GROMACS .gro file of C-alpha atoms in nm:
model
  188
    1PHE     CA    1   0.011   0.001  -0.001
    2ASP     CA    2   0.309   0.227  -0.003
    3ASP     CA    3   0.227   0.296  -0.383
    4ILE     CA    4  -0.103   0.407  -0.298
    5GLU     CA    5  -0.008   0.665  -0.024
    6PRO     CA    6   0.092   0.936  -0.228
    7HIS     CA    7  -0.219   0.944  -0.395
    8LEU     CA    8  -0.461   0.921  -0.117
    9PRO     CA    9  -0.560   1.328  -0.122
   10TRP     CA   10  -0.687   1.255  -0.485
   11ILE     CA   11  -0.856   0.923  -0.376
   12LEU     CA   12  -1.030   1.100  -0.084
   13ASP     CA   13  -1.161   1.406  -0.302
   14HIS     CA   14  -1.321   1.137  -0.543
   15ILE     CA   15  -1.416   0.863  -0.278
   16ASP     CA   16  -1.774   0.903  -0.348
   17ILE     CA   17  -1.709   0.785  -0.693
   18LEU     CA   18  -1.433   0.519  -0.628
   19ALA     CA   19  -1.601   0.355  -0.310
   20PRO     CA   20  -1.854   0.141  -0.486
   21TYR     CA   21  -1.562  -0.032  -0.680
   22THR     CA   22  -1.299  -0.049  -0.388
   23GLY     CA   23  -1.263  -0.448  -0.431
   24LEU     CA   24  -1.200  -0.463  -0.792
   25LEU     CA   25  -1.005  -0.146  -0.794
   26LEU     CA   26  -0.773  -0.298  -0.533
   27LYS     CA   27  -0.761  -0.644  -0.706
   28HIS     CA   28  -0.608  -0.428  -1.023
   29ILE     CA   29  -0.395  -0.175  -0.845
   30ASP     CA   30  -0.067  -0.227  -1.015
   31GLU     CA   31  -0.240  -0.168  -1.358
   32LEU     CA   32  -0.467   0.120  -1.233
   33LEU     CA   33  -0.167   0.317  -1.068
   34LEU     CA   34   0.015   0.347  -1.431
   35TYR     CA   35  -0.300   0.578  -1.493
   36ALA     CA   36  -0.281   0.785  -1.159
   37GLU     CA   37  -0.033   1.046  -1.256
   38VAL     CA   38   0.048   1.258  -1.569
   39ASP     CA   39   0.439   1.263  -1.621
   40GLU     CA   40   0.605   1.618  -1.700
   41TYR     CA   41   0.638   1.518  -2.074
   42GLU     CA   42   0.234   1.440  -2.108
   43ALA     CA   43   0.173   1.770  -1.888
   44GLY     CA   44   0.359   1.979  -2.124
   45GLY     CA   45   0.642   2.071  -1.852
   46SER     CA   46   0.401   2.203  -1.588
   47SER     CA   47   0.326   1.986  -1.280
   48LYS     CA   48   0.009   2.192  -1.155
   49ASP     CA   49  -0.234   1.881  -1.223
   50ASN     CA   50  -0.065   1.564  -1.211
   51TYR     CA   51  -0.399   1.349  -1.202
   52ALA     CA   52  -0.547   1.520  -1.538
   53PHE     CA   53  -0.560   1.182  -1.670
   54ALA     CA   54  -0.740   1.036  -1.376
   55ASP     CA   55  -0.994   1.316  -1.376
   56GLN     CA   56  -1.054   1.277  -1.734
   57LEU     CA   57  -1.120   0.891  -1.688
   58LEU     CA   58  -1.353   0.918  -1.390
   59PRO     CA   59  -1.669   0.941  -1.608
   60TYR     CA   60  -1.594   0.598  -1.764
   61LEU     CA   61  -1.497   0.440  -1.463
   62GLU     CA   62  -1.845   0.222  -1.414
   63VAL     CA   63  -1.806   0.101  -1.794
   64TYR     CA   64  -1.447  -0.045  -1.738
   65VAL     CA   65  -1.442  -0.146  -1.377
   66SER     CA   66  -1.733  -0.400  -1.472
   67GLN     CA   67  -1.496  -0.550  -1.721
   68LEU     CA   68  -1.182  -0.487  -1.540
   69ASP     CA   69  -1.071  -0.869  -1.528
   70LEU     CA   70  -1.096  -0.870  -1.926
   71VAL     CA   71  -0.952  -0.538  -1.979
   72GLY     CA   72  -0.690  -0.561  -1.727
   73PRO     CA   73  -0.400  -0.716  -1.927
   74HIS     CA   74  -0.457  -0.439  -2.177
   75LEU     CA   75  -0.411  -0.140  -1.930
   76PRO     CA   76  -0.029  -0.113  -1.919
   77LEU     CA   77   0.007  -0.153  -2.309
   78LEU     CA   78  -0.285   0.136  -2.359
   79ARG     CA   79  -0.117   0.362  -2.117
   80PRO     CA   80   0.145   0.528  -2.347
   81HIS     CA   81  -0.165   0.585  -2.609
   82LEU     CA   82  -0.365   0.772  -2.345
   83PRO     CA   83  -0.350   1.098  -2.469
   84LEU     CA   84  -0.437   0.985  -2.809
   85LEU     CA   85  -0.742   0.809  -2.667
   86LEU     CA   86  -0.847   1.136  -2.483
   87LYS     CA   87  -0.784   1.336  -2.792
   88HIS     CA   88  -1.139   1.420  -2.969
   89ASN     CA   89  -1.294   1.276  -2.689
   90ARG     CA   90  -1.231   0.917  -2.876
   91ILE     CA   91  -1.239   0.737  -2.540
   92LYS     CA   92  -1.630   0.842  -2.507
   93ILE     CA   93  -1.671   0.690  -2.856
   94LEU     CA   94  -1.496   0.373  -2.768
   95SER     CA   95  -1.632   0.301  -2.433
   96PRO     CA   96  -1.953   0.180  -2.502
   97HIS     CA   97  -1.802  -0.068  -2.752
   98VAL     CA   98  -1.550  -0.226  -2.528
   99GLY     CA   99  -1.793  -0.483  -2.396
  100VAL     CA  100  -1.912  -0.570  -2.712
  101LEU     CA  101  -1.526  -0.650  -2.853
  102PHE     CA  102  -1.484  -0.860  -2.537
  103ALA     CA  103  -1.796  -1.039  -2.549
  104LYS     CA  104  -1.703  -1.146  -2.906
  105GLY     CA  105  -1.376  -1.314  -2.759
  106TYR     CA  106  -1.116  -1.047  -2.821
  107THR     CA  107  -0.807  -1.157  -2.629
  108ASP     CA  108  -0.532  -1.030  -2.858
  109LEU     CA  109  -0.322  -0.782  -2.669
  110SER     CA  110  -0.150  -0.636  -3.023
  111ALA     CA  111  -0.438  -0.390  -3.072
  112SER     CA  112  -0.365  -0.233  -2.733
  113ALA     CA  113   0.003  -0.214  -2.795
  114ASN     CA  114  -0.042  -0.058  -3.152
  115MET     CA  115  -0.334   0.173  -3.042
  116ASP     CA  116  -0.159   0.478  -3.168
  117ILE     CA  117  -0.139   0.300  -3.517
  118LEU     CA  118  -0.506   0.215  -3.517
  119LEU     CA  119  -0.591   0.580  -3.417
  120PHE     CA  120  -0.384   0.704  -3.681
  121TYR     CA  121  -0.521   0.530  -3.939
  122PHE     CA  122  -0.906   0.486  -3.832
  123GLY     CA  123  -0.936   0.784  -3.581
  124TRP     CA  124  -1.123   1.002  -3.824
  125ALA     CA  125  -1.377   0.723  -3.867
  126LEU     CA  126  -1.458   0.747  -3.502
  127ARG     CA  127  -1.605   1.102  -3.565
  128ILE     CA  128  -1.840   1.002  -3.831
  129PRO     CA  129  -2.209   0.886  -3.671
  130PHE     CA  130  -2.296   0.535  -3.645
  131VAL     CA  131  -1.965   0.411  -3.783
  132PRO     CA  132  -1.841   0.298  -3.464
  133ARG     CA  133  -2.153   0.115  -3.383
  134PHE     CA  134  -2.150  -0.057  -3.723
  135PHE     CA  135  -1.793  -0.147  -3.698
  136PHE     CA  136  -1.816  -0.313  -3.374
  137SER     CA  137  -2.162  -0.503  -3.456
  138LEU     CA  138  -1.976  -0.702  -3.725
  139PRO     CA  139  -1.937  -1.066  -3.629
  140ARG     CA  140  -1.537  -1.065  -3.716
  141CYS     CA  141  -1.454  -0.720  -3.571
  142PRO     CA  142  -1.211  -0.872  -3.306
  143GLY     CA  143  -0.999  -1.042  -3.578
  144VAL     CA  144  -1.017  -0.725  -3.827
  145VAL     CA  145  -0.884  -0.505  -3.526
  146SER     CA  146  -0.578  -0.750  -3.464
  147PHE     CA  147  -0.500  -0.773  -3.820
  148LEU     CA  148  -0.485  -0.427  -3.883
  149ALA     CA  149  -0.305  -0.371  -3.556
  150ASN     CA  150  -0.030  -0.607  -3.668
  151ARG     CA  151  -0.008  -0.515  -4.028
  152LEU     CA  152  -0.054  -0.174  -4.101
  153PRO     CA  153   0.259   0.023  -4.164
  154LYS     CA  154   0.418   0.175  -3.864
  155ARG     CA  155   0.689   0.406  -4.003
  156LEU     CA  156   0.428   0.697  -4.095
  157VAL     CA  157   0.330   0.683  -3.714
  158ARG     CA  158   0.631   0.602  -3.503
  159GLY     CA  159   0.900   0.766  -3.740
  160ARG     CA  160   1.258   0.617  -3.665
  161CYS     CA  161   1.092   0.428  -3.383
  162CYS     CA  162   0.880   0.210  -3.603
  163ASP     CA  163   1.087  -0.096  -3.504
  164VAL     CA  164   1.004  -0.040  -3.135
  165SER     CA  165   0.713  -0.265  -2.994
  166CYS     CA  166   0.582  -0.381  -2.670
  167TYR     CA  167   0.653  -0.741  -2.609
  168VAL     CA  168   0.324  -0.916  -2.638
  169ASP     CA  169   0.314  -1.286  -2.581
  170ASN     CA  170  -0.059  -1.321  -2.556
  171ASN     CA  171  -0.001  -1.559  -2.261
  172TYR     CA  172  -0.244  -1.365  -2.007
  173GLY     CA  173  -0.531  -1.619  -1.951
  174VAL     CA  174  -0.830  -1.599  -1.747
  175GLY     CA  175  -0.636  -1.583  -1.428
  176TRP     CA  176  -0.374  -1.372  -1.533
  177ASN     CA  177  -0.360  -1.142  -1.201
  178ASN     CA  178  -0.469  -1.438  -0.977
  179LEU     CA  179  -0.200  -1.561  -0.729
  180SER     CA  180  -0.187  -1.946  -0.779
  181ASN     CA  181  -0.189  -2.150  -0.486
  182ARG     CA  182   0.122  -2.398  -0.404
  183GLU     CA  183   0.067  -2.757  -0.499
  184LYS     CA  184  -0.002  -2.935  -0.150
  185GLY     CA  185   0.309  -3.159  -0.250
  186ASP     CA  186   0.541  -2.845  -0.240
  187ALA     CA  187   0.426  -2.702   0.085
  188ASN     CA  188   0.569  -2.972   0.298
   0.00000   0.00000   0.00000
């Protein structure tokens, strides 16, 4: 809990919103702490609002906390792309469809790792009414998202850093965040 202590003033300011979800939030605290503060680069050199991202994400807390076990493995990979998701209020457009995407069996982490690529090529389409709803209603949309995230050219977006990628081994299963019990034979 030493990691949580510096954030207690912000937590206490928003306790009425956070309190109903305390159990789930504590279960995934390591992933969520990545979203707690804005660093100097993201804040543009000013440190007056260290919790700008957290404040902007509070309205979507109910949507994501109900699916935190499914979304959890994606959180560390999405963190670098958070400014892009907040730009043009894209997160508001995408949030209603997150449940649909995961309900269709989306488990591939590549789209989260390459969210900057997807938003560069298709971010404009999110502002067209009914296009996001139509796309996410397609039966194979998780496969299409994974295919595009892995195959679209990265050089236009990342420049000389196009070969840099997150290590994604897709080895997060259902119990990715559960502590495993030691076998009875090992305990003796």
